[in-house]
mmCIF file of C-alpha atoms and ligand atoms in Angstrom:
data_model
loop_
_atom_site.group_PDB
_atom_site.id
_atom_site.type_symbol
_atom_site.label_atom_id
_atom_site.label_comp_id
_atom_site.label_asym_id
_atom_site.label_seq_id
_atom_site.Cartn_x
_atom_site.Cartn_y
_atom_site.Cartn_z
ATOM 1 C CA MET U 1 0.000 0.000 0.000
ATOM 2 C CA LYS U 2 1.315 3.452 -0.944
ATOM 3 C CA ASN U 3 0.392 6.522 1.082
ATOM 4 C CA ILE U 4 0.134 9.708 -0.975
ATOM 5 C CA LEU U 5 -0.531 13.182 0.394
ATOM 6 C CA VAL U 6 -1.597 16.036 -1.877
ATOM 7 C CA LEU U 7 -1.096 19.530 -0.486
ATOM 8 C CA TYR U 8 -2.056 22.662 -2.409
ATOM 9 C CA TYR U 9 -3.351 26.202 -2.347
ATOM 10 C CA SER U 10 -5.622 27.317 -5.181
ATOM 11 C CA GLN U 11 -7.906 30.336 -5.318
ATOM 12 C CA SER U 12 -9.912 29.987 -8.520
ATOM 13 C CA GLY U 13 -9.725 26.195 -8.478
ATOM 14 C CA GLN U 14 -7.528 25.977 -11.594
ATOM 15 C CA LEU U 15 -4.640 24.272 -9.780
ATOM 16 C CA LYS U 16 -7.133 22.144 -7.837
ATOM 17 C CA ASP U 17 -8.708 20.903 -11.110
ATOM 18 C CA ILE U 18 -5.254 20.007 -12.464
ATOM 19 C CA LEU U 19 -4.476 18.065 -9.302
ATOM 20 C CA ILE U 20 -7.861 16.286 -9.294
ATOM 21 C CA ASN U 21 -7.139 14.969 -12.801
ATOM 22 C CA LEU U 22 -3.508 14.220 -12.036
ATOM 23 C CA ILE U 23 -4.273 12.036 -9.014
ATOM 24 C CA LYS U 24 -7.103 10.055 -10.652
ATOM 25 C CA PRO U 25 -4.774 7.135 -11.524
ATOM 26 C CA PHE U 26 -3.782 6.909 -7.830
ATOM 27 C CA GLN U 27 -7.359 7.126 -6.608
ATOM 28 C CA GLU U 28 -8.471 4.399 -9.003
ATOM 29 C CA ASP U 29 -5.751 2.050 -7.697
ATOM 30 C CA GLU U 30 -6.715 0.014 -4.647
ATOM 31 C CA ASN U 31 -3.040 -0.096 -3.632
ATOM 32 C CA CYS U 32 -2.972 3.664 -3.114
ATOM 33 C CA ASN U 33 -4.304 5.618 -0.195
ATOM 34 C CA VAL U 34 -4.648 9.273 -1.264
ATOM 35 C CA ILE U 35 -5.236 12.145 1.140
ATOM 36 C CA VAL U 36 -5.940 15.622 -0.220
ATOM 37 C CA GLN U 37 -5.443 18.638 2.023
ATOM 38 C CA ASP U 38 -5.628 22.298 1.032
ATOM 39 C CA ILE U 39 -3.482 24.862 2.775
ATOM 40 C CA LYS U 40 -5.633 27.457 4.505
ATOM 41 C CA PRO U 41 -4.368 30.942 5.350
ATOM 42 C CA GLU U 42 -5.663 32.271 8.667
ATOM 43 C CA THR U 43 -6.952 35.326 6.841
ATOM 44 C CA GLU U 44 -8.246 34.385 3.387
ATOM 45 C CA TYR U 45 -6.928 36.285 0.366
ATOM 46 C CA PRO U 46 -9.707 37.752 -1.769
ATOM 47 C CA PHE U 47 -10.794 36.202 -5.044
ATOM 48 C CA PRO U 48 -11.634 37.891 -7.315
ATOM 49 C CA TRP U 49 -9.052 40.525 -6.461
ATOM 50 C CA ASN U 50 -9.349 44.273 -6.530
ATOM 51 C CA LYS U 51 -6.415 46.422 -7.658
ATOM 52 C CA LYS U 52 -5.510 47.534 -4.131
ATOM 53 C CA ASP U 53 -5.395 44.049 -2.564
ATOM 54 C CA PHE U 54 -3.552 42.669 -5.583
ATOM 55 C CA LEU U 55 -0.780 45.229 -5.043
ATOM 56 C CA GLN U 56 -0.807 44.890 -1.256
ATOM 57 C CA VAL U 57 0.462 41.295 -1.374
ATOM 58 C CA PHE U 58 3.490 42.232 -3.500
ATOM 59 C CA PRO U 59 6.173 42.940 -0.830
ATOM 60 C CA GLU U 60 5.391 39.931 1.393
ATOM 61 C CA SER U 61 5.020 37.634 -1.647
ATOM 62 C CA TYR U 62 8.247 38.654 -3.284
ATOM 63 C CA LEU U 63 10.281 38.834 -0.060
ATOM 64 C CA GLN U 64 8.842 35.458 1.011
ATOM 65 C CA ILE U 65 7.701 36.761 4.382
ATOM 66 C CA PRO U 66 5.450 34.098 5.933
ATOM 67 C CA GLN U 67 1.939 34.867 7.172
ATOM 68 C CA PRO U 68 -0.043 32.600 9.502
ATOM 69 C CA ASN U 69 -1.765 29.523 8.038
ATOM 70 C CA ARG U 70 -4.231 27.313 9.846
ATOM 71 C CA PRO U 71 -2.446 24.211 11.184
ATOM 72 C CA ILE U 72 -2.511 21.003 9.148
ATOM 73 C CA PRO U 73 -4.841 18.530 10.965
ATOM 74 C CA GLU U 74 -3.011 16.244 13.409
ATOM 75 C CA GLN U 75 -4.236 12.987 11.795
ATOM 76 C CA ILE U 76 -2.617 14.102 8.496
ATOM 77 C CA LYS U 77 0.553 15.362 10.134
ATOM 78 C CA ASN U 78 1.134 12.226 12.174
ATOM 79 C CA ASN U 79 1.307 9.946 9.145
ATOM 80 C CA GLU U 80 4.222 8.884 6.956
ATOM 81 C CA TYR U 81 3.942 9.245 3.196
ATOM 82 C CA ASP U 82 5.564 7.459 0.254
ATOM 83 C CA LEU U 83 4.970 10.566 -1.830
ATOM 84 C CA ILE U 84 3.839 14.146 -1.264
ATOM 85 C CA ILE U 85 2.444 16.071 -4.221
ATOM 86 C CA LEU U 86 2.783 19.798 -3.580
ATOM 87 C CA GLY U 87 0.650 22.045 -5.805
ATOM 88 C CA TYR U 88 1.604 25.707 -5.834
ATOM 89 C CA THR U 89 1.019 28.900 -7.765
ATOM 90 C CA VAL U 90 3.326 31.857 -8.306
ATOM 91 C CA TRP U 91 2.696 35.311 -6.889
ATOM 92 C CA TYR U 92 5.073 38.043 -8.005
ATOM 93 C CA LEU U 93 7.841 35.669 -9.113
ATOM 94 C CA SER U 94 7.792 33.825 -5.770
ATOM 95 C CA PRO U 95 5.713 31.023 -4.269
ATOM 96 C CA SER U 96 2.213 32.254 -3.294
ATOM 97 C CA ILE U 97 2.166 33.514 0.302
ATOM 98 C CA PRO U 98 0.193 30.517 1.686
ATOM 99 C CA ILE U 99 2.614 28.027 0.095
ATOM 100 C CA ASN U 100 5.718 29.952 1.136
ATOM 101 C CA SER U 101 4.302 30.221 4.671
ATOM 102 C CA PHE U 102 3.602 26.498 4.762
ATOM 103 C CA LEU U 103 7.117 25.680 3.558
ATOM 104 C CA LYS U 104 8.523 27.839 6.364
ATOM 105 C CA SER U 105 6.350 26.217 9.060
ATOM 106 C CA ASN U 106 6.947 23.437 11.575
ATOM 107 C CA ASP U 107 4.139 21.497 9.885
ATOM 108 C CA ALA U 108 6.249 21.365 6.725
ATOM 109 C CA LYS U 109 9.343 20.289 8.653
ATOM 110 C CA GLN U 110 7.419 17.404 10.173
ATOM 111 C CA LEU U 111 5.658 16.325 6.966
ATOM 112 C CA LEU U 112 8.391 16.745 4.381
ATOM 113 C CA LYS U 113 11.464 15.407 6.166
ATOM 114 C CA ASP U 114 13.032 12.511 4.196
ATOM 115 C CA THR U 115 9.914 12.287 1.996
ATOM 116 C CA PRO U 116 9.837 12.257 -1.819
ATOM 117 C CA VAL U 117 8.081 15.385 -3.111
ATOM 118 C CA ILE U 118 6.736 16.192 -6.555
ATOM 119 C CA THR U 119 5.967 19.851 -7.205
ATOM 120 C CA ILE U 120 3.152 20.834 -9.549
ATOM 121 C CA ASN U 121 2.981 24.480 -10.449
ATOM 122 C CA ALA U 122 0.184 26.195 -12.315
ATOM 123 C CA SER U 123 0.954 29.809 -13.154
ATOM 124 C CA ARG U 124 0.727 32.318 -15.995
ATOM 125 C CA ASN U 125 4.193 31.438 -17.351
ATOM 126 C CA MET U 126 6.774 33.077 -15.055
ATOM 127 C CA TRP U 127 7.519 30.178 -12.725
ATOM 128 C CA ILE U 128 11.130 29.305 -13.526
ATOM 129 C CA LEU U 129 12.981 31.132 -10.738
ATOM 130 C CA THR U 130 10.126 30.492 -8.312
ATOM 131 C CA GLN U 131 10.843 26.789 -8.691
ATOM 132 C CA GLU U 132 14.438 27.541 -7.634
ATOM 133 C CA LYS U 133 13.054 29.168 -4.467
ATOM 134 C CA ILE U 134 10.855 26.114 -3.892
ATOM 135 C CA LYS U 135 13.876 23.821 -4.381
ATOM 136 C CA ARG U 136 15.698 25.745 -1.632
ATOM 137 C CA LEU U 137 12.732 25.608 0.749
ATOM 138 C CA LEU U 138 12.415 21.862 0.190
ATOM 139 C CA ILE U 139 16.091 21.400 1.040
ATOM 140 C CA ASP U 140 15.539 23.455 4.223
ATOM 141 C CA ASN U 141 12.808 20.958 5.116
ATOM 142 C CA LYS U 142 15.078 17.994 4.282
ATOM 143 C CA ALA U 143 12.591 16.848 1.637
ATOM 144 C CA LYS U 144 13.635 14.923 -1.496
ATOM 145 C CA LEU U 145 12.461 16.666 -4.644
ATOM 146 C CA VAL U 146 11.888 13.897 -7.192
ATOM 147 C CA GLY U 147 9.841 15.597 -9.891
ATOM 148 C CA ASN U 148 8.319 18.821 -11.146
ATOM 149 C CA LEU U 149 5.586 19.703 -13.624
ATOM 150 C CA ALA U 150 4.743 23.161 -14.911
ATOM 151 C CA PHE U 151 1.269 24.010 -16.205
ATOM 152 C CA VAL U 152 1.149 27.419 -17.866
ATOM 153 C CA ASP U 153 -0.846 29.671 -20.141
ATOM 154 C CA LYS U 154 0.703 28.887 -23.551
ATOM 155 C CA HIS U 155 -0.478 32.040 -25.306
ATOM 156 C CA TRP U 156 1.878 34.904 -26.119
ATOM 157 C CA ASN U 157 3.332 36.498 -23.004
ATOM 158 C CA HIS U 158 1.616 39.865 -23.471
ATOM 159 C CA ILE U 159 -1.727 38.301 -24.370
ATOM 160 C CA SER U 160 -1.613 36.286 -21.144
ATOM 161 C CA VAL U 161 -0.827 39.453 -19.153
ATOM 162 C CA ILE U 162 -4.046 41.053 -20.412
ATOM 163 C CA THR U 163 -6.216 37.983 -19.987
ATOM 164 C CA ILE U 164 -4.958 37.092 -16.499
ATOM 165 C CA VAL U 165 -5.755 40.576 -15.188
ATOM 166 C CA HIS U 166 -9.314 40.186 -16.530
ATOM 167 C CA TRP U 167 -9.573 36.760 -14.848
ATOM 168 C CA MET U 168 -8.100 37.842 -11.510
ATOM 169 C CA MET U 169 -10.303 40.970 -11.285
ATOM 170 C CA LYS U 170 -13.557 39.397 -12.532
ATOM 171 C CA GLY U 171 -13.057 35.938 -11.031
ATOM 172 C CA LYS U 172 -14.147 34.091 -14.181
ATOM 173 C CA LYS U 173 -12.074 32.435 -16.898
ATOM 174 C CA THR U 174 -13.940 34.153 -19.719
ATOM 175 C CA ARG U 175 -12.725 35.750 -22.972
ATOM 176 C CA TYR U 176 -11.836 39.391 -22.300
ATOM 177 C CA LEU U 177 -13.971 41.644 -24.570
ATOM 178 C CA GLY U 178 -15.115 38.473 -26.313
ATOM 179 C CA ILE U 179 -12.017 38.567 -28.540
ATOM 180 C CA PHE U 180 -9.088 37.501 -26.361
ATOM 181 C CA PRO U 181 -8.403 33.803 -25.686
ATOM 182 C CA LYS U 182 -9.505 32.312 -22.372
ATOM 183 C CA PRO U 183 -6.963 32.988 -19.600
ATOM 184 C CA GLY U 184 -4.833 30.447 -17.783
ATOM 185 C CA VAL U 185 -3.936 26.834 -18.427
ATOM 186 C CA SER U 186 -5.908 25.408 -21.370
ATOM 187 C CA GLU U 187 -8.851 23.107 -20.720
ATOM 188 C CA GLU U 188 -7.039 20.420 -22.701
ATOM 189 C CA ASP U 189 -3.923 20.590 -20.505
ATOM 190 C CA ILE U 190 -6.068 20.509 -17.356
ATOM 191 C CA LYS U 191 -7.989 17.497 -18.671
ATOM 192 C CA ASN U 192 -4.818 15.635 -19.707
ATOM 193 C CA ALA U 193 -3.021 16.074 -16.375
ATOM 194 C CA GLY U 194 -3.910 12.440 -15.570
ATOM 195 C CA THR U 195 -1.392 11.202 -18.164
ATOM 196 C CA PHE U 196 1.363 12.612 -15.926
ATOM 197 C CA GLY U 197 -0.317 10.943 -12.953
ATOM 198 C CA ASP U 198 0.103 7.585 -14.709
ATOM 199 C CA VAL U 199 3.818 8.264 -15.224
ATOM 200 C CA ILE U 200 4.319 9.285 -11.597
ATOM 201 C CA LYS U 201 2.432 6.219 -10.353
ATOM 202 C CA LYS U 202 4.573 3.926 -12.498
ATOM 203 C CA HIS U 203 7.766 5.318 -10.937
ATOM 204 C CA LEU U 204 6.290 5.192 -7.433
ATOM 205 C CA PHE U 205 5.640 1.459 -7.773
ATOM 206 C CA GLN U 206 9.034 0.869 -9.406
ATOM 207 C CA LYS U 207 10.407 2.078 -6.057
ATOM 208 C CA SER U 208 12.753 4.531 -7.749
ATOM 209 C CA PHE U 209 12.107 8.077 -8.872
ATOM 210 C CA GLU U 210 15.507 8.392 -10.504
ATOM 211 C CA GLN U 211 14.241 8.492 -14.087
ATOM 212 C CA LEU U 212 10.964 10.283 -13.301
ATOM 213 C CA GLN U 213 11.907 13.870 -14.131
ATOM 214 C CA LYS U 214 13.532 12.789 -17.402
ATOM 215 C CA GLU U 215 10.299 11.101 -18.442
ATOM 216 C CA LEU U 216 8.097 14.027 -17.351
ATOM 217 C CA VAL U 217 10.272 16.404 -19.398
ATOM 218 C CA SER U 218 10.277 14.114 -22.442
ATOM 219 C CA ARG U 219 6.461 14.051 -22.321
ATOM 220 C CA GLY U 220 6.300 17.855 -22.400
ATOM 221 C CA GLY U 221 5.625 18.352 -18.700
ATOM 222 C CA VAL U 222 8.136 21.199 -18.308
ATOM 223 C CA MET U 223 8.205 23.398 -21.410
ATOM 224 C CA ILE U 224 10.565 26.373 -21.169
ATOM 225 C CA LYS U 225 10.618 29.366 -23.499
ATOM 226 C CA PRO U 226 14.187 30.671 -23.144
ATOM 227 C CA PHE U 227 13.144 34.327 -23.161
ATOM 228 C CA LEU U 228 11.137 33.719 -19.986
ATOM 229 C CA ILE U 229 14.346 32.780 -18.141
ATOM 230 C CA ARG U 230 15.777 36.172 -19.092
ATOM 231 C CA SER U 231 12.546 38.014 -18.097
ATOM 232 C CA ASP U 232 12.323 36.151 -14.806
ATOM 233 C CA LYS U 233 15.921 37.054 -13.925
ATOM 234 C CA SER U 234 15.423 40.751 -14.803
ATOM 235 C CA GLY U 235 12.076 40.768 -12.990
ATOM 236 C CA ASN U 236 13.639 39.307 -9.847
ATOM 237 C CA HIS U 237 16.403 41.883 -9.923
ATOM 238 C CA ILE U 238 13.956 44.770 -10.180
ATOM 239 C CA PHE U 239 11.333 43.331 -7.802
ATOM 240 C CA SER U 240 13.976 42.817 -5.101
ATOM 241 C CA LYS U 241 14.598 46.589 -4.983
ATOM 242 C CA TRP U 242 10.934 47.639 -5.068
ATOM 243 C CA ALA U 243 9.768 45.007 -2.577
ATOM 244 C CA ALA U 244 12.501 45.780 -0.029
ATOM 245 C CA HIS U 245 11.826 49.523 -0.253
ATOM 246 C CA ILE U 246 8.028 49.258 -0.038
ATOM 247 C CA TYR U 247 8.196 46.784 2.844
ATOM 248 C CA LYS U 248 10.545 49.054 4.799
ATOM 249 C CA VAL U 249 8.468 52.169 4.150
ATOM 250 C CA GLY U 250 5.320 50.278 5.174
ATOM 251 C CA LEU U 251 6.714 49.354 8.592
ATOM 252 C CA LYS U 252 6.605 53.047 9.490
ATOM 253 C CA SER U 253 3.614 54.249 7.497
ATOM 254 C CA PRO U 254 0.815 52.253 5.816
ATOM 255 C CA VAL U 255 -0.133 55.395 3.877
ATOM 256 C CA ASN U 256 3.338 55.659 2.370
ATOM 257 C CA ARG U 257 3.305 51.944 1.634
ATOM 258 C CA GLN U 258 0.142 52.430 -0.423
ATOM 259 C CA LYS U 259 1.656 55.440 -2.173
ATOM 260 C CA TRP U 260 4.752 53.460 -3.184
ATOM 261 C CA LEU U 261 2.625 50.508 -4.249
ATOM 262 C CA ASN U 262 0.810 52.892 -6.610
ATOM 263 C CA PHE U 263 4.176 54.019 -8.054
ATOM 264 C CA PHE U 264 5.118 50.373 -8.388
ATOM 265 C CA ARG U 265 1.924 49.716 -10.353
ATOM 266 C CA TYR U 266 2.857 52.358 -12.918
ATOM 267 C CA TYR U 267 6.401 51.065 -13.025
ATOM 268 C CA LEU U 268 5.086 47.536 -13.611
ATOM 269 C CA LEU U 269 2.950 48.708 -16.530
ATOM 270 C CA PHE U 270 5.971 50.517 -17.992
ATOM 271 C CA ALA U 271 8.191 47.461 -17.489
ATOM 272 C CA ILE U 272 5.695 45.090 -19.114
ATOM 273 C CA TRP U 273 4.880 47.251 -22.130
ATOM 274 C CA VAL U 274 8.209 49.036 -22.741
ATOM 275 C CA PHE U 275 11.077 47.354 -20.915
ATOM 276 C CA VAL U 276 10.176 43.702 -21.650
ATOM 277 C CA PRO U 277 9.834 44.252 -25.445
ATOM 278 C CA ILE U 278 13.268 45.972 -25.491
ATOM 279 C CA VAL U 279 14.816 43.077 -23.546
ATOM 280 C CA PHE U 280 13.122 40.734 -26.031
ATOM 281 C CA ILE U 281 14.724 42.460 -29.017
ATOM 282 C CA ILE U 282 18.158 42.307 -27.336
ATOM 283 C CA PHE U 283 17.518 38.652 -26.541
ATOM 284 C CA LEU U 284 16.754 37.893 -30.208
ATOM 285 C CA LEU U 285 19.825 39.795 -31.425
ATOM 286 C CA THR U 286 22.099 37.849 -29.088
ATOM 287 C CA TYR U 287 20.389 34.467 -29.482
ATOM 288 C CA ILE U 288 23.029 32.849 -31.716
ATOM 289 C CA PRO U 289 26.162 33.780 -29.709
ATOM 290 C CA PHE U 290 24.416 32.683 -26.500
ATOM 291 C CA TYR U 291 22.833 29.557 -28.017
ATOM 292 C CA THR U 292 24.921 27.020 -26.053
ATOM 293 C CA ARG U 293 24.341 28.792 -22.751
ATOM 294 C CA ILE U 294 20.595 29.062 -23.456
ATOM 295 C CA LYS U 295 20.354 25.312 -24.170
ATOM 296 C CA LYS U 296 22.260 24.548 -20.952
ATOM 297 C CA ASN U 297 19.949 26.824 -18.962
ATOM 298 C CA ILE U 298 16.831 25.182 -20.365
ATOM 299 C CA SER U 299 17.973 21.731 -19.385
ATOM 300 C CA TYR U 300 18.990 22.971 -15.913
ATOM 301 C CA TYR U 301 15.645 24.667 -15.208
ATOM 302 C CA GLN U 302 13.798 21.577 -16.443
ATOM 303 C CA SER U 303 15.710 19.495 -13.931
ATOM 304 C CA ILE U 304 15.234 18.987 -10.193
ATOM 305 C CA LYS U 305 18.852 19.868 -9.414
ATOM 306 C CA LEU U 306 19.827 22.991 -7.485
ATOM 307 C CA ARG U 307 22.931 24.927 -8.478
HETATM 308 C C1 FMN V 1 -1.086 38.305 -6.705
HETATM 309 C C2 FMN V 1 -0.782 37.392 -7.861
HETATM 310 C C3 FMN V 1 0.458 37.469 -8.476
HETATM 311 C C4 FMN V 1 0.768 36.596 -9.536
HETATM 312 N N1 FMN V 1 2.032 36.625 -10.076
HETATM 313 C C5 FMN V 1 2.378 35.710 -11.019
HETATM 314 C C6 FMN V 1 3.715 35.649 -11.501
HETATM 315 O O1 FMN V 1 4.621 36.381 -11.067
HETATM 316 N N2 FMN V 1 4.016 34.735 -12.471
HETATM 317 C C7 FMN V 1 3.054 33.887 -12.974
HETATM 318 O O2 FMN V 1 3.372 33.105 -13.859
HETATM 319 N N3 FMN V 1 1.781 33.899 -12.508
HETATM 320 C C8 FMN V 1 1.419 34.777 -11.547
HETATM 321 N N4 FMN V 1 0.134 34.776 -11.039
HETATM 322 C C9 FMN V 1 -0.840 33.755 -11.490
HETATM 323 C C10 FMN V 1 -0.880 32.583 -10.494
HETATM 324 O O3 FMN V 1 0.367 31.916 -10.451
HETATM 325 C C11 FMN V 1 -1.990 31.566 -10.808
HETATM 326 O O4 FMN V 1 -1.813 30.993 -12.050
HETATM 327 C C12 FMN V 1 -3.368 32.148 -10.752
HETATM 328 O O5 FMN V 1 -3.469 32.972 -9.623
HETATM 329 C C13 FMN V 1 -4.453 31.079 -10.678
HETATM 330 O O6 FMN V 1 -4.184 30.207 -9.597
HETATM 331 P P1 FMN V 1 -5.275 29.527 -8.662
HETATM 332 O O7 FMN V 1 -5.260 28.053 -8.958
HETATM 333 O O8 FMN V 1 -4.849 29.825 -7.236
HETATM 334 O O9 FMN V 1 -6.589 30.175 -8.979
HETATM 335 C C14 FMN V 1 -0.209 35.664 -10.011
HETATM 336 C C15 FMN V 1 -1.467 35.631 -9.385
HETATM 337 C C16 FMN V 1 -1.742 36.456 -8.323
HETATM 338 C C17 FMN V 1 -3.094 36.360 -7.666
#
C-alpha cells in the first residue's frame, strides 16, 4: 500500500482541477491511499481581487515573508507518506504567500522530512525562478524533490498578461472583450493532467524516482521558453529593490506603503509594455552567440537539481 498526500493552495480552483485529474490514476488504484489537504491561510486572500489588494500582497510575496496559516490537521501530520504532491502557484515571481508560509512552518518540517516530493505548479508562465526558491525551501525541510511539472498559459506572453488581469479581477475564466483567448492553463492541458499521474504512479511502484523527471520532461511536462528565463531574472532583480523599499516604508507608514505601491503599479505597466519588449529584441539579437548557454539553462531549469 502506498500513502500519498496532496497539499495545495488554489484560489480559482484551476490548480485544484489540475491536481484532481492528475491524481485520478492513484485514486483508481486500490493499492494507493490518497489524502488531499488544502493549505488554509488564517486570513483568506480575496478572489476575485481588486487592484488595491492585488498590489498589497506584492512585498510579502516577493520577499517570502510568511503569514499565519491554519495548522494542518493532526491525523494528516502524524502519518508517513511514500509521496507528497505539492501544488503551488506563483505570486510576483515567488511562491504564493500561503505556500511559502507552509514551507517555512513546523508542519512542513514534520511532513516533508526525508519524503519524496513532486511539485506541480500552475501559473501564468513566469515560474522558472520560483521553482528555484521552492527547491531551496524543500532542502531546508530535508525533503527529497523527485519531480516537477509546470502548467502554464501557452499564449503569447503579453496576451496572457491582459487575460490574467481580466480573470483575476472578474473571477471568471472568460474571454476578455469576447475577442481575447480564455486565460490560464488550457482546458485540454487541465484534462490531460492524468497522463502525468500515470507516469508518476509507475515510478512510485518501481520504487525509484531516478528516471521520473527525465520522463516528465520528455512528455512535455516542463516546457521552457528561453526568453522567460531572461525576463524572470530581470524581474527578480527589479522586484527585489521595489519590494525591499516598499516593505521598509510600510513598517513606518501604511499610507506611504500604499503610495509606493501605486508608483510600483505604474512602473510595472511601464516594465511590461516598454522594458520587456526591449529586452526581447536584445535577446533575439544575441540568441546565436548565446545559443549554447541558453540550451544549458533550459535543461537545468527543467531538472530537479539545485545549483
Ligand atoms: C497576486 C498574484 C500574483 C501573480 N504573479 C504571477 C507571476 O509572477 N508569475 C506567474 O506566472 N503567474 C502569476 N500569477 C498567477 C498565479 O500563479 C496563478 O496561475 C493564478 O493565480 C491562478 O491560480 P489559482 O489556482 O490559485 O486560482 C499571479 C497571481 C496572483 C493572484
